[in-house]
C-alpha cells in the first residue's frame, strides 16, 4: 500500500516537475480526468509535420512522436482526405454482418504475399486490446486442438504490453501494476529475464552465449511448468517504454522460436511500439535472423500513426488453420473492431510509408541518429548506455558509469530531462524503473520517419542542451 502511494506521488511529482509556465492553463477546473490530478497537461492547439503548437504559443519539435506513434508526423493532407472520403462513404458498419473496403484494403496491404506465414488481420482500437485478442486467440487455438490443459503464459520481466487486465497481467511494469496485483491480475502468468545486454551480459560472455543463457532460462521455465501446459510465450521484439529500446542479443529469438516450435507453444511478438517500420524494417523481428516468425503479432502505435485509434493482431496461417478446423470462428468481438474510418486513416498512413520509402529512410537516417547520439551524449557523465535501432533510441542514465548504479528515484533524472527539453522546445519520452521497476531512468527518442535532416539535427542538439542543464544541476546536488 505504501509503495502504491509513493509511486502515485512520484508520478504526480514528475508531471508537476518544473513545467510551471509551460502549462499555463485557463483557471477553470478541467472535467477531464487527466493522468495526474495535481497538474493539468499543456493544451495542444495544432500540430503539423514534426511540430506541435501549444496554447501558450510555444512550438515543440516532436522528438518522440508521443510514445512512438506519429510515424509520418502530424497533419498529413493525404490522411485527412482519406478520412474525409471514408466518412462520406461509410462511417460505420457492424462486423457481425458487414465488412468494408477500408478494412479489406488495409489487411491486403499488410498481408500482401503472406509475410512470414501471417495471413489474417484482426483490427481493434488499442495495443492493449490487440494483446488481449492475441492471448484469447492463443488460448482458443489450443482448446480447439484438444489441448485445454495449456493454461500457462510465460512473458518477460520489465515488459509493457498494455493496461487492460489481460495485457497488464502479461506485462511486468511494476509501477503500472502495483495497485492491482493479485486482484485484477491473472494468476497463470510467469516471467523470465528480459534481454538486457547493458546490465545482464556477463563480463567475458559473448553476445551468442548471453543469448544462449537466456534461451536456456526460458527452456527451464517451460520445463518446470511442463511445456505441455504452456499456451504462449509473449515478448516485445525490441523492448519499448519499460526497458527503453533494448534489443535482444544475436540468436536469442532464433532460440526462442526453436523452443516454442519444439513444445507447441505459440510465440506472441508484441510490436505495438517497435513495429510498423520503427526499427528500420516493417516488422522488427525481421532483423532477428533466419527462421524467426511469430504465431501472433501485434501492431498498434505506428499502425494508425496517431491519425486513428487502431491496432491489430496479425495471425499466422497455422493458428488460422487450427481455428478453421475447429469451431471456425474466433470467440471474441468489439463494437468498433475494423472501424472503417480508423482503417482508412491507417491505410493512408501505410501508403505514405510505402510511397515515400519511409521504412528505408528510418533505417538509413537511424544510423545517423545512432552516431549523433553516441557522439554527442554517449560519453557524458550520466549516460550509461545508448541503445536502439532505426528511429527508436534510448539513453539510460546512471549516477555512476563504472558501477552502473542508477539514480535514486527522488532525483527524477529522466523527468527532469524531459521537462528541460520541453522548455527548450523538444518532446522526448521519459521512463523510470528501467533497472528493476523501481530504480533506473531512461528517455526515448523516436522521431517521425519523415523528419527532415535539419529537424533531426535539432532533436539531437536540443536533447544535448537539455541533458547538459540537468547534468549540471544534478552534479551540483551530488557534491556534499
Ligand atoms: C503502448 C504499448 C501497448 C499498449 O498499447 P495501447 O494502445 O496503449 O493500449 C502494448 N504493447 C507495447 C509494447 C506498447 O508499447
JSON list of N, CA, C and O in Angstrom, two decimals, residues 313-364:
[
{"chain": "A", "resi": 313, "resn": "UNK", "atom": "N", "xyz": [-3.96, -7.52, -34.62]},
{"chain": "A", "resi": 313, "resn": "UNK", "atom": "CA", "xyz": [-3.23, -8.78, -34.46]},
{"chain": "A", "resi": 313, "resn": "UNK", "atom": "C", "xyz": [-3.09, -9.38, -35.84]},
{"chain": "A", "resi": 313, "resn": "UNK", "atom": "O", "xyz": [-4.08, -9.50, -36.57]},
{"chain": "A", "resi": 314, "resn": "UNK", "atom": "N", "xyz": [-1.86, -9.73, -36.21]},
{"chain": "A", "resi": 314, "resn": "UNK", "atom": "CA", "xyz": [-1.65, -10.47, -37.45]},
{"chain": "A", "resi": 314, "resn": "UNK", "atom": "C", "xyz": [-1.46, -11.93, -37.06]},
{"chain": "A", "resi": 314, "resn": "UNK", "atom": "O", "xyz": [-0.71, -12.25, -36.14]},
{"chain": "A", "resi": 315, "resn": "UNK", "atom": "N", "xyz": [-2.17, -12.79, -37.78]},
{"chain": "A", "resi": 315, "resn": "UNK", "atom": "CA", "xyz": [-2.30, -14.18, -37.35]},
{"chain": "A", "resi": 315, "resn": "UNK", "atom": "C", "xyz": [-1.63, -15.11, -38.36]},
{"chain": "A", "resi": 315, "resn": "UNK", "atom": "O", "xyz": [-1.89, -15.00, -39.57]},
{"chain": "A", "resi": 316, "resn": "UNK", "atom": "N", "xyz": [-0.82, -16.02, -37.86]},
{"chain": "A", "resi": 316, "resn": "UNK", "atom": "CA", "xyz": [-0.13, -16.99, -38.72]},
{"chain": "A", "resi": 316, "resn": "UNK", "atom": "C", "xyz": [-1.13, -18.03, -39.24]},
{"chain": "A", "resi": 316, "resn": "UNK", "atom": "O", "xyz": [-2.08, -18.38, -38.55]},
{"chain": "A", "resi": 317, "resn": "UNK", "atom": "N", "xyz": [-0.84, -18.53, -40.45]},
{"chain": "A", "resi": 317, "resn": "UNK", "atom": "CA", "xyz": [-1.76, -19.50, -41.08]},
{"chain": "A", "resi": 317, "resn": "UNK", "atom": "C", "xyz": [-1.96, -20.74, -40.21]},
{"chain": "A", "resi": 317, "resn": "UNK", "atom": "O", "xyz": [-3.02, -21.36, -40.25]},
{"chain": "A", "resi": 318, "resn": "UNK", "atom": "N", "xyz": [-0.95, -21.09, -39.42]},
{"chain": "A", "resi": 318, "resn": "UNK", "atom": "CA", "xyz": [-1.07, -22.24, -38.52]},
{"chain": "A", "resi": 318, "resn": "UNK", "atom": "C", "xyz": [-2.23, -22.04, -37.52]},
{"chain": "A", "resi": 318, "resn": "UNK", "atom": "O", "xyz": [-3.03, -22.95, -37.29]},
{"chain": "A", "resi": 319, "resn": "UNK", "atom": "N", "xyz": [-2.30, -20.84, -36.96]},
{"chain": "A", "resi": 319, "resn": "UNK", "atom": "CA", "xyz": [-3.35, -20.55, -35.97]},
{"chain": "A", "resi": 319, "resn": "UNK", "atom": "C", "xyz": [-4.71, -20.45, -36.67]},
{"chain": "A", "resi": 319, "resn": "UNK", "atom": "O", "xyz": [-5.72, -20.98, -36.18]},
{"chain": "A", "resi": 320, "resn": "UNK", "atom": "N", "xyz": [-4.71, -19.79, -37.84]},
{"chain": "A", "resi": 320, "resn": "UNK", "atom": "CA", "xyz": [-5.96, -19.69, -38.60]},
{"chain": "A", "resi": 320, "resn": "UNK", "atom": "C", "xyz": [-6.45, -21.09, -38.94]},
{"chain": "A", "resi": 320, "resn": "UNK", "atom": "O", "xyz": [-7.64, -21.41, -38.78]},
{"chain": "A", "resi": 321, "resn": "UNK", "atom": "N", "xyz": [-5.53, -21.96, -39.38]},
{"chain": "A", "resi": 321, "resn": "UNK", "atom": "CA", "xyz": [-5.88, -23.34, -39.73]},
{"chain": "A", "resi": 321, "resn": "UNK", "atom": "C", "xyz": [-6.47, -24.08, -38.54]},
{"chain": "A", "resi": 321, "resn": "UNK", "atom": "O", "xyz": [-7.46, -24.81, -38.67]},
{"chain": "A", "resi": 322, "resn": "UNK", "atom": "N", "xyz": [-5.89, -23.88, -37.36]},
{"chain": "A", "resi": 322, "resn": "UNK", "atom": "CA", "xyz": [-6.38, -24.54, -36.15]},
{"chain": "A", "resi": 322, "resn": "UNK", "atom": "C", "xyz": [-7.82, -24.15, -35.84]},
{"chain": "A", "resi": 322, "resn": "UNK", "atom": "O", "xyz": [-8.64, -25.01, -35.51]},
{"chain": "A", "resi": 323, "resn": "UNK", "atom": "N", "xyz": [-8.12, -22.89, -35.99]},
{"chain": "A", "resi": 323, "resn": "UNK", "atom": "CA", "xyz": [-9.48, -22.42, -35.73]},
{"chain": "A", "resi": 323, "resn": "UNK", "atom": "C", "xyz": [-10.45, -22.89, -36.82]},
{"chain": "A", "resi": 323, "resn": "UNK", "atom": "O", "xyz": [-11.59, -23.26, -36.55]},
{"chain": "A", "resi": 324, "resn": "UNK", "atom": "N", "xyz": [-9.95, -22.86, -38.05]},
{"chain": "A", "resi": 324, "resn": "UNK", "atom": "CA", "xyz": [-10.79, -23.26, -39.18]},
{"chain": "A", "resi": 324, "resn": "UNK", "atom": "C", "xyz": [-11.22, -24.73, -39.03]},
{"chain": "A", "resi": 324, "resn": "UNK", "atom": "O", "xyz": [-12.37, -25.08, -39.28]},
{"chain": "A", "resi": 325, "resn": "UNK", "atom": "N", "xyz": [-10.28, -25.58, -38.59]},
{"chain": "A", "resi": 325, "resn": "UNK", "atom": "CA", "xyz": [-10.60, -26.99, -38.42]},
{"chain": "A", "resi": 325, "resn": "UNK", "atom": "C", "xyz": [-11.41, -27.25, -37.15]},
{"chain": "A", "resi": 325, "resn": "UNK", "atom": "O", "xyz": [-11.96, -28.34, -36.96]},
{"chain": "A", "resi": 326, "resn": "UNK", "atom": "N", "xyz": [-11.44, -26.28, -36.27]},
{"chain": "A", "resi": 326, "resn": "UNK", "atom": "CA", "xyz": [-12.23, -26.41, -35.05]},
{"chain": "A", "resi": 326, "resn": "UNK", "atom": "C", "xyz": [-13.59, -25.77, -35.26]},
{"chain": "A", "resi": 326, "resn": "UNK", "atom": "O", "xyz": [-14.33, -26.10, -36.18]},
{"chain": "A", "resi": 327, "resn": "UNK", "atom": "N", "xyz": [-13.91, -24.80, -34.42]},
{"chain": "A", "resi": 327, "resn": "UNK", "atom": "CA", "xyz": [-15.24, -24.19, -34.46]},
{"chain": "A", "resi": 327, "resn": "UNK", "atom": "C", "xyz": [-15.43, -23.29, -35.68]},
{"chain": "A", "resi": 327, "resn": "UNK", "atom": "O", "xyz": [-16.56, -23.01, -36.08]},
{"chain": "A", "resi": 328, "resn": "UNK", "atom": "N", "xyz": [-14.32, -22.81, -36.24]},
{"chain": "A", "resi": 328, "resn": "UNK", "atom": "CA", "xyz": [-14.44, -21.96, -37.42]},
{"chain": "A", "resi": 328, "resn": "UNK", "atom": "C", "xyz": [-14.72, -20.51, -37.11]},
{"chain": "A", "resi": 328, "resn": "UNK", "atom": "O", "xyz": [-14.96, -19.72, -38.03]},
{"chain": "A", "resi": 329, "resn": "UNK", "atom": "N", "xyz": [-14.71, -20.13, -35.84]},
{"chain": "A", "resi": 329, "resn": "UNK", "atom": "CA", "xyz": [-14.85, -18.70, -35.55]},
{"chain": "A", "resi": 329, "resn": "UNK", "atom": "C", "xyz": [-14.12, -18.34, -34.27]},
{"chain": "A", "resi": 329, "resn": "UNK", "atom": "O", "xyz": [-13.98, -19.15, -33.36]},
{"chain": "A", "resi": 330, "resn": "UNK", "atom": "N", "xyz": [-13.65, -17.10, -34.22]},
{"chain": "A", "resi": 330, "resn": "UNK", "atom": "CA", "xyz": [-12.93, -16.58, -33.06]},
{"chain": "A", "resi": 330, "resn": "UNK", "atom": "C", "xyz": [-13.98, -16.07, -32.07]},
{"chain": "A", "resi": 330, "resn": "UNK", "atom": "O", "xyz": [-14.79, -15.22, -32.41]},
{"chain": "A", "resi": 331, "resn": "UNK", "atom": "N", "xyz": [-13.96, -16.62, -30.87]},
{"chain": "A", "resi": 331, "resn": "UNK", "atom": "CA", "xyz": [-14.96, -16.27, -29.86]},
{"chain": "A", "resi": 331, "resn": "UNK", "atom": "C", "xyz": [-14.55, -14.95, -29.20]},
{"chain": "A", "resi": 331, "resn": "UNK", "atom": "O", "xyz": [-13.94, -14.93, -28.14]},
{"chain": "A", "resi": 332, "resn": "UNK", "atom": "N", "xyz": [-14.81, -13.85, -29.88]},
{"chain": "A", "resi": 332, "resn": "UNK", "atom": "CA", "xyz": [-14.35, -12.55, -29.42]},
{"chain": "A", "resi": 332, "resn": "UNK", "atom": "C", "xyz": [-15.04, -11.51, -30.28]},
{"chain": "A", "resi": 332, "resn": "UNK", "atom": "O", "xyz": [-15.69, -11.87, -31.25]},
{"chain": "A", "resi": 333, "resn": "UNK", "atom": "N", "xyz": [-14.93, -10.25, -29.98]},
{"chain": "A", "resi": 333, "resn": "UNK", "atom": "CA", "xyz": [-15.53, -9.22, -30.83]},
{"chain": "A", "resi": 333, "resn": "UNK", "atom": "C", "xyz": [-15.67, -7.92, -30.08]},
{"chain": "A", "resi": 333, "resn": "UNK", "atom": "O", "xyz": [-15.79, -7.90, -28.85]},
{"chain": "A", "resi": 334, "resn": "UNK", "atom": "N", "xyz": [-15.56, -6.83, -30.85]},
{"chain": "A", "resi": 334, "resn": "UNK", "atom": "CA", "xyz": [-15.71, -5.50, -30.26]},
{"chain": "A", "resi": 334, "resn": "UNK", "atom": "C", "xyz": [-16.58, -4.65, -31.19]},
{"chain": "A", "resi": 334, "resn": "UNK", "atom": "O", "xyz": [-16.54, -4.81, -32.41]},
{"chain": "A", "resi": 335, "resn": "UNK", "atom": "N", "xyz": [-17.34, -3.75, -30.60]},
{"chain": "A", "resi": 335, "resn": "UNK", "atom": "CA", "xyz": [-18.23, -2.87, -31.37]},
{"chain": "A", "resi": 335, "resn": "UNK", "atom": "C", "xyz": [-17.48, -2.12, -32.47]},
{"chain": "A", "resi": 335, "resn": "UNK", "atom": "O", "xyz": [-17.95, -1.99, -33.58]},
{"chain": "A", "resi": 336, "resn": "UNK", "atom": "N", "xyz": [-16.28, -1.65, -32.11]},
{"chain": "A", "resi": 336, "resn": "UNK", "atom": "CA", "xyz": [-15.55, -0.81, -33.06]},
{"chain": "A", "resi": 336, "resn": "UNK", "atom": "C", "xyz": [-14.42, -1.55, -33.75]},
{"chain": "A", "resi": 336, "resn": "UNK", "atom": "O", "xyz": [-13.49, -0.94, -34.27]},
{"chain": "A", "resi": 337, "resn": "UNK", "atom": "N", "xyz": [-14.44, -2.88, -33.76]},
{"chain": "A", "resi": 337, "resn": "UNK", "atom": "CA", "xyz": [-13.36, -3.58, -34.46]},
{"chain": "A", "resi": 337, "resn": "UNK", "atom": "C", "xyz": [-13.43, -3.30, -35.95]},
{"chain": "A", "resi": 337, "resn": "UNK", "atom": "O", "xyz": [-14.52, -3.12, -36.50]},
{"chain": "A", "resi": 338, "resn": "UNK", "atom": "N", "xyz": [-12.26, -3.23, -36.59]},
{"chain": "A", "resi": 338, "resn": "UNK", "atom": "CA", "xyz": [-12.17, -2.95, -38.02]},
{"chain": "A", "resi": 338, "resn": "UNK", "atom": "C", "xyz": [-12.99, -1.72, -38.42]},
{"chain": "A", "resi": 338, "resn": "UNK", "atom": "O", "xyz": [-13.65, -1.68, -39.47]},
{"chain": "A", "resi": 339, "resn": "UNK", "atom": "N", "xyz": [-12.97, -0.70, -37.57]},
{"chain": "A", "resi": 339, "resn": "UNK", "atom": "CA", "xyz": [-13.75, 0.51, -37.83]},
{"chain": "A", "resi": 339, "resn": "UNK", "atom": "C", "xyz": [-13.32, 1.14, -39.16]},
{"chain": "A", "resi": 339, "resn": "UNK", "atom": "O", "xyz": [-12.13, 1.38, -39.36]},
{"chain": "A", "resi": 340, "resn": "UNK", "atom": "N", "xyz": [-14.26, 1.41, -40.05]},
{"chain": "A", "resi": 340, "resn": "UNK", "atom": "CA", "xyz": [-13.87, 1.85, -41.40]},
{"chain": "A", "resi": 340, "resn": "UNK", "atom": "C", "xyz": [-13.05, 3.14, -41.44]},
{"chain": "A", "resi": 340, "resn": "UNK", "atom": "O", "xyz": [-12.10, 3.24, -42.21]},
{"chain": "A", "resi": 341, "resn": "UNK", "atom": "N", "xyz": [-13.41, 4.11, -40.61]},
{"chain": "A", "resi": 341, "resn": "UNK", "atom": "CA", "xyz": [-12.65, 5.37, -40.65]},
{"chain": "A", "resi": 341, "resn": "UNK", "atom": "C", "xyz": [-11.25, 5.16, -40.08]},
{"chain": "A", "resi": 341, "resn": "UNK", "atom": "O", "xyz": [-10.25, 5.66, -40.62]},
{"chain": "A", "resi": 342, "resn": "UNK", "atom": "N", "xyz": [-11.17, 4.37, -39.01]},
{"chain": "A", "resi": 342, "resn": "UNK", "atom": "CA", "xyz": [-9.86, 4.06, -38.43]},
{"chain": "A", "resi": 342, "resn": "UNK", "atom": "C", "xyz": [-9.00, 3.30, -39.44]},
{"chain": "A", "resi": 342, "resn": "UNK", "atom": "O", "xyz": [-7.81, 3.59, -39.61]},
{"chain": "A", "resi": 343, "resn": "UNK", "atom": "N", "xyz": [-9.60, 2.36, -40.13]},
{"chain": "A", "resi": 343, "resn": "UNK", "atom": "CA", "xyz": [-8.86, 1.58, -41.13]},
{"chain": "A", "resi": 343, "resn": "UNK", "atom": "C", "xyz": [-8.44, 2.46, -42.30]},
{"chain": "A", "resi": 343, "resn": "UNK", "atom": "O", "xyz": [-7.32, 2.32, -42.81]},
{"chain": "A", "resi": 344, "resn": "UNK", "atom": "N", "xyz": [-9.32, 3.36, -42.73]},
{"chain": "A", "resi": 344, "resn": "UNK", "atom": "CA", "xyz": [-8.98, 4.24, -43.85]},
{"chain": "A", "resi": 344, "resn": "UNK", "atom": "C", "xyz": [-7.81, 5.14, -43.49]},
{"chain": "A", "resi": 344, "resn": "UNK", "atom": "O", "xyz": [-6.89, 5.36, -44.30]},
{"chain": "A", "resi": 345, "resn": "UNK", "atom": "N", "xyz": [-7.81, 5.66, -42.27]},
{"chain": "A", "resi": 345, "resn": "UNK", "atom": "CA", "xyz": [-6.70, 6.51, -41.84]},
{"chain": "A", "resi": 345, "resn": "UNK", "atom": "C", "xyz": [-5.41, 5.70, -41.81]},
{"chain": "A", "resi": 345, "resn": "UNK", "atom": "O", "xyz": [-4.36, 6.14, -42.29]},
{"chain": "A", "resi": 346, "resn": "UNK", "atom": "N", "xyz": [-5.49, 4.51, -41.25]},
{"chain": "A", "resi": 346, "resn": "UNK", "atom": "CA", "xyz": [-4.31, 3.65, -41.15]},
{"chain": "A", "resi": 346, "resn": "UNK", "atom": "C", "xyz": [-3.79, 3.28, -42.54]},
{"chain": "A", "resi": 346, "resn": "UNK", "atom": "O", "xyz": [-2.58, 3.31, -42.79]},
{"chain": "A", "resi": 347, "resn": "UNK", "atom": "N", "xyz": [-4.71, 2.97, -43.44]},
{"chain": "A", "resi": 347, "resn": "UNK", "atom": "CA", "xyz": [-4.30, 2.62, -44.81]},
{"chain": "A", "resi": 347, "resn": "UNK", "atom": "C", "xyz": [-3.58, 3.79, -45.47]},
{"chain": "A", "resi": 347, "resn": "UNK", "atom": "O", "xyz": [-2.55, 3.61, -46.12]},
{"chain": "A", "resi": 348, "resn": "UNK", "atom": "N", "xyz": [-4.10, 5.00, -45.25]},
{"chain": "A", "resi": 348, "resn": "UNK", "atom": "CA", "xyz": [-3.45, 6.18, -45.84]},
{"chain": "A", "resi": 348, "resn": "UNK", "atom": "C", "xyz": [-2.05, 6.36, -45.25]},
{"chain": "A", "resi": 348, "resn": "UNK", "atom": "O", "xyz": [-1.10, 6.68, -45.97]},
{"chain": "A", "resi": 349, "resn": "UNK", "atom": "N", "xyz": [-1.91, 6.12, -43.95]},
{"chain": "A", "resi": 349, "resn": "UNK", "atom": "CA", "xyz": [-0.59, 6.23, -43.31]},
{"chain": "A", "resi": 349, "resn": "UNK", "atom": "C", "xyz": [0.36, 5.20, -43.93]},
{"chain": "A", "resi": 349, "resn": "UNK", "atom": "O", "xyz": [1.50, 5.52, -44.29]},
{"chain": "A", "resi": 350, "resn": "UNK", "atom": "N", "xyz": [-0.10, 3.97, -44.06]},
{"chain": "A", "resi": 350, "resn": "UNK", "atom": "CA", "xyz": [0.76, 2.91, -44.61]},
{"chain": "A", "resi": 350, "resn": "UNK", "atom": "C", "xyz": [1.13, 3.21, -46.06]},
{"chain": "A", "resi": 350, "resn": "UNK", "atom": "O", "xyz": [2.22, 2.88, -46.51]},
{"chain": "A", "resi": 351, "resn": "UNK", "atom": "N", "xyz": [0.21, 3.85, -46.79]},
{"chain": "A", "resi": 351, "resn": "UNK", "atom": "CA", "xyz": [0.51, 4.19, -48.19]},
{"chain": "A", "resi": 351, "resn": "UNK", "atom": "C", "xyz": [1.58, 5.27, -48.29]},
{"chain": "A", "resi": 351, "resn": "UNK", "atom": "O", "xyz": [2.44, 5.22, -49.16]},
{"chain": "A", "resi": 352, "resn": "UNK", "atom": "N", "xyz": [1.51, 6.24, -47.38]},
{"chain": "A", "resi": 352, "resn": "UNK", "atom": "CA", "xyz": [2.56, 7.28, -47.35]},
{"chain": "A", "resi": 352, "resn": "UNK", "atom": "C", "xyz": [3.91, 6.62, -47.03]},
{"chain": "A", "resi": 352, "resn": "UNK", "atom": "O", "xyz": [4.94, 6.92, -47.64]},
{"chain": "A", "resi": 353, "resn": "UNK", "atom": "N", "xyz": [3.88, 5.69, -46.10]},
{"chain": "A", "resi": 353, "resn": "UNK", "atom": "CA", "xyz": [5.09, 4.96, -45.71]},
{"chain": "A", "resi": 353, "resn": "UNK", "atom": "C", "xyz": [5.72, 4.29, -46.93]},
{"chain": "A", "resi": 353, "resn": "UNK", "atom": "O", "xyz": [6.93, 4.38, -47.16]},
{"chain": "A", "resi": 354, "resn": "UNK", "atom": "N", "xyz": [4.87, 3.65, -47.72]},
{"chain": "A", "resi": 354, "resn": "UNK", "atom": "CA", "xyz": [5.36, 2.92, -48.88]},
{"chain": "A", "resi": 354, "resn": "UNK", "atom": "C", "xyz": [5.79, 3.88, -49.99]},
{"chain": "A", "resi": 354, "resn": "UNK", "atom": "O", "xyz": [6.90, 3.77, -50.53]},
{"chain": "A", "resi": 355, "resn": "UNK", "atom": "N", "xyz": [4.93, 4.85, -50.31]},
{"chain": "A", "resi": 355, "resn": "UNK", "atom": "CA", "xyz": [5.22, 5.78, -51.40]},
{"chain": "A", "resi": 355, "resn": "UNK", "atom": "C", "xyz": [6.53, 6.52, -51.18]},
{"chain": "A", "resi": 355, "resn": "UNK", "atom": "O", "xyz": [7.35, 6.66, -52.09]},
{"chain": "A", "resi": 356, "resn": "UNK", "atom": "N", "xyz": [6.75, 6.97, -49.95]},
{"chain": "A", "resi": 356, "resn": "UNK", "atom": "CA", "xyz": [7.94, 7.77, -49.66]},
{"chain": "A", "resi": 356, "resn": "UNK", "atom": "C", "xyz": [9.12, 6.92, -49.14]},
{"chain": "A", "resi": 356, "resn": "UNK", "atom": "O", "xyz": [10.11, 7.48, -48.68]},
{"chain": "A", "resi": 357, "resn": "UNK", "atom": "N", "xyz": [8.96, 5.61, -49.21]},
{"chain": "A", "resi": 357, "resn": "UNK", "atom": "CA", "xyz": [10.05, 4.69, -48.82]},
{"chain": "A", "resi": 357, "resn": "UNK", "atom": "C", "xyz": [10.56, 5.02, -47.41]},
{"chain": "A", "resi": 357, "resn": "UNK", "atom": "O", "xyz": [11.76, 5.06, -47.16]},
{"chain": "A", "resi": 358, "resn": "UNK", "atom": "N", "xyz": [9.61, 5.26, -46.49]},
{"chain": "A", "resi": 358, "resn": "UNK", "atom": "CA", "xyz": [9.98, 5.79, -45.19]},
{"chain": "A", "resi": 358, "resn": "UNK", "atom": "C", "xyz": [10.62, 4.77, -44.25]},
{"chain": "A", "resi": 358, "resn": "UNK", "atom": "O", "xyz": [11.38, 5.13, -43.35]},
{"chain": "A", "resi": 359, "resn": "UNK", "atom": "N", "xyz": [10.30, 3.49, -44.45]},
{"chain": "A", "resi": 359, "resn": "UNK", "atom": "CA", "xyz": [10.93, 2.50, -43.57]},
{"chain": "A", "resi": 359, "resn": "UNK", "atom": "C", "xyz": [12.43, 2.44, -43.85]},
{"chain": "A", "resi": 359, "resn": "UNK", "atom": "O", "xyz": [13.25, 2.35, -42.94]},
{"chain": "A", "resi": 360, "resn": "UNK", "atom": "N", "xyz": [12.76, 2.56, -45.14]},
{"chain": "A", "resi": 360, "resn": "UNK", "atom": "CA", "xyz": [14.17, 2.58, -45.50]},
{"chain": "A", "resi": 360, "resn": "UNK", "atom": "C", "xyz": [14.86, 3.84, -44.96]},
{"chain": "A", "resi": 360, "resn": "UNK", "atom": "O", "xyz": [15.97, 3.79, -44.46]},
{"chain": "A", "resi": 361, "resn": "UNK", "atom": "N", "xyz": [14.13, 4.94, -45.05]},
{"chain": "A", "resi": 361, "resn": "UNK", "atom": "CA", "xyz": [14.69, 6.19, -44.51]},
{"chain": "A", "resi": 361, "resn": "UNK", "atom": "C", "xyz": [14.98, 6.04, -43.01]},
{"chain": "A", "resi": 361, "resn": "UNK", "atom": "O", "xyz": [16.00, 6.51, -42.50]},
{"chain": "A", "resi": 362, "resn": "UNK", "atom": "N", "xyz": [14.06, 5.39, -42.35]},
{"chain": "A", "resi": 362, "resn": "UNK", "atom": "CA", "xyz": [14.19, 5.13, -40.92]},
{"chain": "A", "resi": 362, "resn": "UNK", "atom": "C", "xyz": [15.47, 4.32, -40.65]},
{"chain": "A", "resi": 362, "resn": "UNK", "atom": "O", "xyz": [16.20, 4.61, -39.70]},
{"chain": "A", "resi": 363, "resn": "UNK", "atom": "N", "xyz": [15.74, 3.34, -41.49]},
{"chain": "A", "resi": 363, "resn": "UNK", "atom": "CA", "xyz": [16.95, 2.52, -41.32]},
{"chain": "A", "resi": 363, "resn": "UNK", "atom": "C", "xyz": [18.20, 3.36, -41.59]},
{"chain": "A", "resi": 363, "resn": "UNK", "atom": "O", "xyz": [19.16, 3.34, -40.81]},
{"chain": "A", "resi": 364, "resn": "UNK", "atom": "N", "xyz": [18.17, 4.12, -42.71]},
{"chain": "A", "resi": 364, "resn": "UNK", "atom": "CA", "xyz": [19.35, 4.86, -43.13]},
{"chain": "A", "resi": 364, "resn": "UNK", "atom": "C", "xyz": [19.64, 6.03, -42.17]},
{"chain": "A", "resi": 364, "resn": "UNK", "atom": "O", "xyz": [20.72, 6.15, -41.62]}
]
